[in-house]
mmCIF file of C-alpha atoms in Angstrom:
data_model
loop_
_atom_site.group_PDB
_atom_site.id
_atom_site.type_symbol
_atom_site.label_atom_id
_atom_site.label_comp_id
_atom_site.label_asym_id
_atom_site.label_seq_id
_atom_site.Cartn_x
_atom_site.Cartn_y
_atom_site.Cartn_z
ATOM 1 C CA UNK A 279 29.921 -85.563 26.982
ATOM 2 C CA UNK A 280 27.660 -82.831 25.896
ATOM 3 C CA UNK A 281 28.102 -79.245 27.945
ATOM 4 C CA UNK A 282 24.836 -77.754 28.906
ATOM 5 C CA UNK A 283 23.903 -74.746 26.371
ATOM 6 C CA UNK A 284 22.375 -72.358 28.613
ATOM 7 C CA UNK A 285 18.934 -73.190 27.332
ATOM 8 C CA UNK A 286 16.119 -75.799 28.612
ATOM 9 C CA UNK A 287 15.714 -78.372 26.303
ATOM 10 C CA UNK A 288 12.043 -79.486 25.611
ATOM 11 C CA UNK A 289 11.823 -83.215 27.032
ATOM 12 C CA UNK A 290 9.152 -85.080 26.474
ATOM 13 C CA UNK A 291 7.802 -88.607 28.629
ATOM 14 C CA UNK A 292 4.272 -90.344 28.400
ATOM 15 C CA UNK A 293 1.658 -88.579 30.034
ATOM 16 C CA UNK A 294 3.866 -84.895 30.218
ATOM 17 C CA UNK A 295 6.385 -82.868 28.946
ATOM 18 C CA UNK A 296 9.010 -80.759 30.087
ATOM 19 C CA UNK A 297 9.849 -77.083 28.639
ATOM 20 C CA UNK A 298 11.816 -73.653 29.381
ATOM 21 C CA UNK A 299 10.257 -72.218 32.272
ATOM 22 C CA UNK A 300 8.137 -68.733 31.066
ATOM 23 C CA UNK A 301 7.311 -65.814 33.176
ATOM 24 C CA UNK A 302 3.633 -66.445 32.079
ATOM 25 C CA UNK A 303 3.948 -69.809 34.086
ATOM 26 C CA UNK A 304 3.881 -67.820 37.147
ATOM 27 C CA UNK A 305 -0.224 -68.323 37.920
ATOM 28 C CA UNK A 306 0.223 -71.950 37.470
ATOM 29 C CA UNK A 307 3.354 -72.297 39.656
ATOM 30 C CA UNK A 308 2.212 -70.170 42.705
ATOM 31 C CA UNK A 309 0.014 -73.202 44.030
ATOM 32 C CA UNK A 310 3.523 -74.877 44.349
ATOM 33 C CA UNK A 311 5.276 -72.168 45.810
ATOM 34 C CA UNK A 312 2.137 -71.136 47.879
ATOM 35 C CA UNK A 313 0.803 -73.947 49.646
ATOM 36 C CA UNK A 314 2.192 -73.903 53.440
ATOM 37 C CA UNK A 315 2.813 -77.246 53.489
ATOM 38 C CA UNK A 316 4.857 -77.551 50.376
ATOM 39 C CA UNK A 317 6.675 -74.163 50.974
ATOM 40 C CA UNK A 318 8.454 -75.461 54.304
ATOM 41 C CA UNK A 319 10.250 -78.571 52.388
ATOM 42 C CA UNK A 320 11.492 -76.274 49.983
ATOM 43 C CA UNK A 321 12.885 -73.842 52.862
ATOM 44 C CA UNK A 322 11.115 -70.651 51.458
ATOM 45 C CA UNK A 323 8.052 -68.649 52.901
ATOM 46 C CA UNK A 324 5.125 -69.304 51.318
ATOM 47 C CA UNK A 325 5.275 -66.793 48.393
ATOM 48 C CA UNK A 326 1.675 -64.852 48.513
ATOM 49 C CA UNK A 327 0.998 -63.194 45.109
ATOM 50 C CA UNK A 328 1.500 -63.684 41.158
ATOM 51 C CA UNK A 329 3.949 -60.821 41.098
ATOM 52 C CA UNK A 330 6.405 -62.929 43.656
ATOM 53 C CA UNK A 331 5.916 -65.766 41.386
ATOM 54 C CA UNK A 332 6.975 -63.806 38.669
ATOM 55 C CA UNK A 333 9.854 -62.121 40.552
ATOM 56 C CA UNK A 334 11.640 -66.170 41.216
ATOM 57 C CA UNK A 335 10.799 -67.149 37.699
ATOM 58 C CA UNK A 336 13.067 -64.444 36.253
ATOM 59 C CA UNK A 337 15.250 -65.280 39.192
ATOM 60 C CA UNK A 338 15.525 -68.566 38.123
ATOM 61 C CA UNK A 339 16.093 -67.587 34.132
ATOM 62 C CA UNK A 340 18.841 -65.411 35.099
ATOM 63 C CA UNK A 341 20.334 -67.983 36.913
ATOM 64 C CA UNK A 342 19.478 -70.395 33.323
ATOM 65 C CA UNK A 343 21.193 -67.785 31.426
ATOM 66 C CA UNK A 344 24.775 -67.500 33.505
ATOM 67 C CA UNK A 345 24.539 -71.437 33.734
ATOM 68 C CA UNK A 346 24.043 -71.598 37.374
ATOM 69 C CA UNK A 347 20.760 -74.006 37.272
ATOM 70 C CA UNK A 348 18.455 -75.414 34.616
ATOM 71 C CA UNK A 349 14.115 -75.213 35.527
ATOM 72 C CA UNK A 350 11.538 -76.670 33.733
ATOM 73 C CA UNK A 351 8.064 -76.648 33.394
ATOM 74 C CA UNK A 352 6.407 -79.796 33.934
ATOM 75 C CA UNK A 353 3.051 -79.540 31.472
ATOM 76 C CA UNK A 354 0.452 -82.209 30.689
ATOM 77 C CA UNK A 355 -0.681 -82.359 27.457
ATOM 78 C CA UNK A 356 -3.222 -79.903 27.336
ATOM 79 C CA UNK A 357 -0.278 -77.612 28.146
ATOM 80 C CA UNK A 358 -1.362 -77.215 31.537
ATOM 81 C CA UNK A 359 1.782 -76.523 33.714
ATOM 82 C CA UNK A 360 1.643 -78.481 37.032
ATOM 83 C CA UNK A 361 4.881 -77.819 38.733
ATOM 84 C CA UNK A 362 8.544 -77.670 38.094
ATOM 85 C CA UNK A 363 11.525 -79.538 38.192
ATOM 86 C CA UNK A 364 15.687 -78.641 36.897
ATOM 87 C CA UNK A 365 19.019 -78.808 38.686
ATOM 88 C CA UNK A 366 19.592 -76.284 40.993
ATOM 89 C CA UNK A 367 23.367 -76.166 40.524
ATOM 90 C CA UNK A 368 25.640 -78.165 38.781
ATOM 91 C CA UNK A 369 29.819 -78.493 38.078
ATOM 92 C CA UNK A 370 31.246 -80.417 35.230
ATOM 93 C CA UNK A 371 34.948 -79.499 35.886
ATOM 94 C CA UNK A 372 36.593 -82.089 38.611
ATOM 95 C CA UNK A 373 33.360 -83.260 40.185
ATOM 96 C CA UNK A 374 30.668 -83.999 36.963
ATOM 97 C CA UNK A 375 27.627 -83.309 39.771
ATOM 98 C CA UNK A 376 24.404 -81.375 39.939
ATOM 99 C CA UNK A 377 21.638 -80.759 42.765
ATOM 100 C CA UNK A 378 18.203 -81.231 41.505
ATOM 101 C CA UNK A 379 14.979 -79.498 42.729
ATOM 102 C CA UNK A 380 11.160 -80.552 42.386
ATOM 103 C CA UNK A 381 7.933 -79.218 43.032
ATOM 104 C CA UNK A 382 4.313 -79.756 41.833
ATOM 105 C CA UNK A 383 0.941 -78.371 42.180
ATOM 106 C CA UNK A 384 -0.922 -80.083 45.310
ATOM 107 C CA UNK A 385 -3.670 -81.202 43.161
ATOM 108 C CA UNK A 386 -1.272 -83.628 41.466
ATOM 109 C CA UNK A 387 0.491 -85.096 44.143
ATOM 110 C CA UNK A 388 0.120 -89.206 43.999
ATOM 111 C CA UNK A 389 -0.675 -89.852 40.410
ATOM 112 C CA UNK A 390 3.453 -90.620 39.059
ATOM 113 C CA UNK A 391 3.833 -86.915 37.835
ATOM 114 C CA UNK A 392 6.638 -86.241 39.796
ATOM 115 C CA UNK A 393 8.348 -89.360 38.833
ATOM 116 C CA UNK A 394 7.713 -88.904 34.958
ATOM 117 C CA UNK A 395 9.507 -85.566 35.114
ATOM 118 C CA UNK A 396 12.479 -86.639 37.019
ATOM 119 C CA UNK A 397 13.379 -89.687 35.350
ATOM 120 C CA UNK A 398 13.619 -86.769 32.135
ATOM 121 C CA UNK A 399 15.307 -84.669 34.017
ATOM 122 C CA UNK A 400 17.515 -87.597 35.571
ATOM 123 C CA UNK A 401 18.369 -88.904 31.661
ATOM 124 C CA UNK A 402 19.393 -85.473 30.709
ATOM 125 C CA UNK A 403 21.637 -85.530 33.206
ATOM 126 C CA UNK A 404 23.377 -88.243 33.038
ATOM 127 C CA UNK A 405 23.065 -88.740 29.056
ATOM 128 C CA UNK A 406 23.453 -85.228 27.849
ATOM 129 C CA UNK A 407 24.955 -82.888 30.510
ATOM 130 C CA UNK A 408 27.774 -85.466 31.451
ATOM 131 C CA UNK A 409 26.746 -85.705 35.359
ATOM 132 C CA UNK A 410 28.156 -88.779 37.296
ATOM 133 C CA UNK A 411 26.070 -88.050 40.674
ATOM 134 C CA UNK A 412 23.278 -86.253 41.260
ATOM 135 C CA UNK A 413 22.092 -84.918 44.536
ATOM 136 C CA UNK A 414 18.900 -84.146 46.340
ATOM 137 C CA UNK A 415 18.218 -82.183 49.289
ATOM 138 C CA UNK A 416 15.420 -83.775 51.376
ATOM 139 C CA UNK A 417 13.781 -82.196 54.482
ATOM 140 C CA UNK A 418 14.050 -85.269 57.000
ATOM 141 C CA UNK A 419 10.114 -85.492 57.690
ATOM 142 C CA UNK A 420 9.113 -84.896 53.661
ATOM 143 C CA UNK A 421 8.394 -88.432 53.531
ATOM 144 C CA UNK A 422 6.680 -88.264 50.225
ATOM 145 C CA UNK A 423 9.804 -86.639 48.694
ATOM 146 C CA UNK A 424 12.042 -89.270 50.604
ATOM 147 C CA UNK A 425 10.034 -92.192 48.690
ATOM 148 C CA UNK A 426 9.907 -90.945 45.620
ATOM 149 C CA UNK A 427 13.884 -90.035 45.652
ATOM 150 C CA UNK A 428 14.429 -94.040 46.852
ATOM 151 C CA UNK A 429 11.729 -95.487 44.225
ATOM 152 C CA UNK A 430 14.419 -93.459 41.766
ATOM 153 C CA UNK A 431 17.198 -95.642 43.065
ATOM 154 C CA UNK A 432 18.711 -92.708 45.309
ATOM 155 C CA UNK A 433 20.017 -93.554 48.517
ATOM 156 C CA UNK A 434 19.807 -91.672 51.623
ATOM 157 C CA UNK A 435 23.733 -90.547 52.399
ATOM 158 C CA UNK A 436 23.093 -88.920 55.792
ATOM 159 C CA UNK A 437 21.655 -85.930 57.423
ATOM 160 C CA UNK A 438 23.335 -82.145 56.950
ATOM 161 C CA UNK A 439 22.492 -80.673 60.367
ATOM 162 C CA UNK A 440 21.263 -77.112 60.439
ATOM 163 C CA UNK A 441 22.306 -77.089 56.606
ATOM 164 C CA UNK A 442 19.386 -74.406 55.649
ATOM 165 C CA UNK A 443 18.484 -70.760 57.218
ATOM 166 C CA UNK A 444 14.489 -70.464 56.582
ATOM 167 C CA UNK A 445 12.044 -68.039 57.997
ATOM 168 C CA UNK A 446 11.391 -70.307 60.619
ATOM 169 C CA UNK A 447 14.915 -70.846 61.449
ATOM 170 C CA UNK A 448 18.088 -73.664 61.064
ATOM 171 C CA UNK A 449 16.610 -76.540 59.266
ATOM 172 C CA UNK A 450 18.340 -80.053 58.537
ATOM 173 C CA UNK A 451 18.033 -81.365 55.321
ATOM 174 C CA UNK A 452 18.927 -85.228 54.389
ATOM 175 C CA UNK A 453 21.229 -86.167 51.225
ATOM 176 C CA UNK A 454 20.444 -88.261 48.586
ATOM 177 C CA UNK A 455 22.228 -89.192 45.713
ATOM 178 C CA UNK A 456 22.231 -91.335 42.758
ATOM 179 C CA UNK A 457 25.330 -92.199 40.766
ATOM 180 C CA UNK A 458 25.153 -92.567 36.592
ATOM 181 C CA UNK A 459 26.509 -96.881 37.070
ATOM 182 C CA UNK A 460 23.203 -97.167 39.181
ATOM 183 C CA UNK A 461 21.289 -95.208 36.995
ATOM 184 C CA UNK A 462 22.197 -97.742 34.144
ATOM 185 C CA UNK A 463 21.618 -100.723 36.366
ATOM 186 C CA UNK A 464 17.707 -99.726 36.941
#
């Protein structure tokens, strides 16, 4: 088992790759982080400018750098960033789980992006972080989200009630998780 270095690795599928998140990723990402009906599955208000774009992307690479999640970029080939994906937390010691997170640019939703870039981020995981489960966090009417998690092999543990605090208030979220053995069996 390989310990996570601190340091996005680049990984790289068919039709995309995935890199280190950059601060000059921040135009690209704030469609994800924008769009109203994105924003509320991910429990955040819609952020409204570049500069709070760029404010959670060095967020987020603080948070690379003390080893408290790993983000990537998802880019096509063109180097085009789309959206994002990474684990939100993870611990090795007694439990050998992480959380991942996913979002992508409206314009690509339903063409197997999404998919691509976790299955990566699902293989470095499992093969080179050492995870044995990894979770999701799934608003329970983000049915896209919930299909995409299943077509993955996840499976749907049950609901956290009132898990979140979001500008519109308490907010259930459902759990799914996916174990390495079934990971190997797909």
């Amino acid at each position: 088992m390989k310990e996570h270095s601190g340091t996005a690795p680049v990984l790289t599928g068919h039709r995309l790759t995935l890199r280190a998140l950059r601060q000059e990723d921040a135009k690209a990402l704030l469609p994800c982080w924008s769009y109203p009906e994105a924003a509320v599955w991910l429990g955040i208000k819609p952020l409204a400018s570049k500069a709070e774009a760029e404010e959670l992307i060095r967020l987020l690479l603080v948070m690379e750098r003390e080893e408290e999640s790993l983000r990537w970029s998802i880019t096509l080939p063109s180097g085009e960033v789309i959206g994002s994906c990474g684990y939100n937390s993870w611990q090795l010691a007694g439990a050998f789980r992480g959380e991942v997170g996913f979002e992508l640019s409206p314009a690509f939703w339903g063409r197997g992006y999404m998919r691509e870039a976790l299955t990566l981020a699902l293989g470095y995981g499992f093969e080179e972080m050492g995870l044995n489960r990894i979770e999701a966090q799934c608003h329970p009417a983000n049915l896209r989200s919930a299909r995409l998690l299943a077509s993955l092999g996840f499976r749907r543990e049950g609901t956290l009630r009132e898990y979140r605090h979001t500008p519109s208030g308490y907010q259930d979220v459902d759990l799914y998780t996916l174990l390495r053995r079934e990971w190997q069996e797909l």
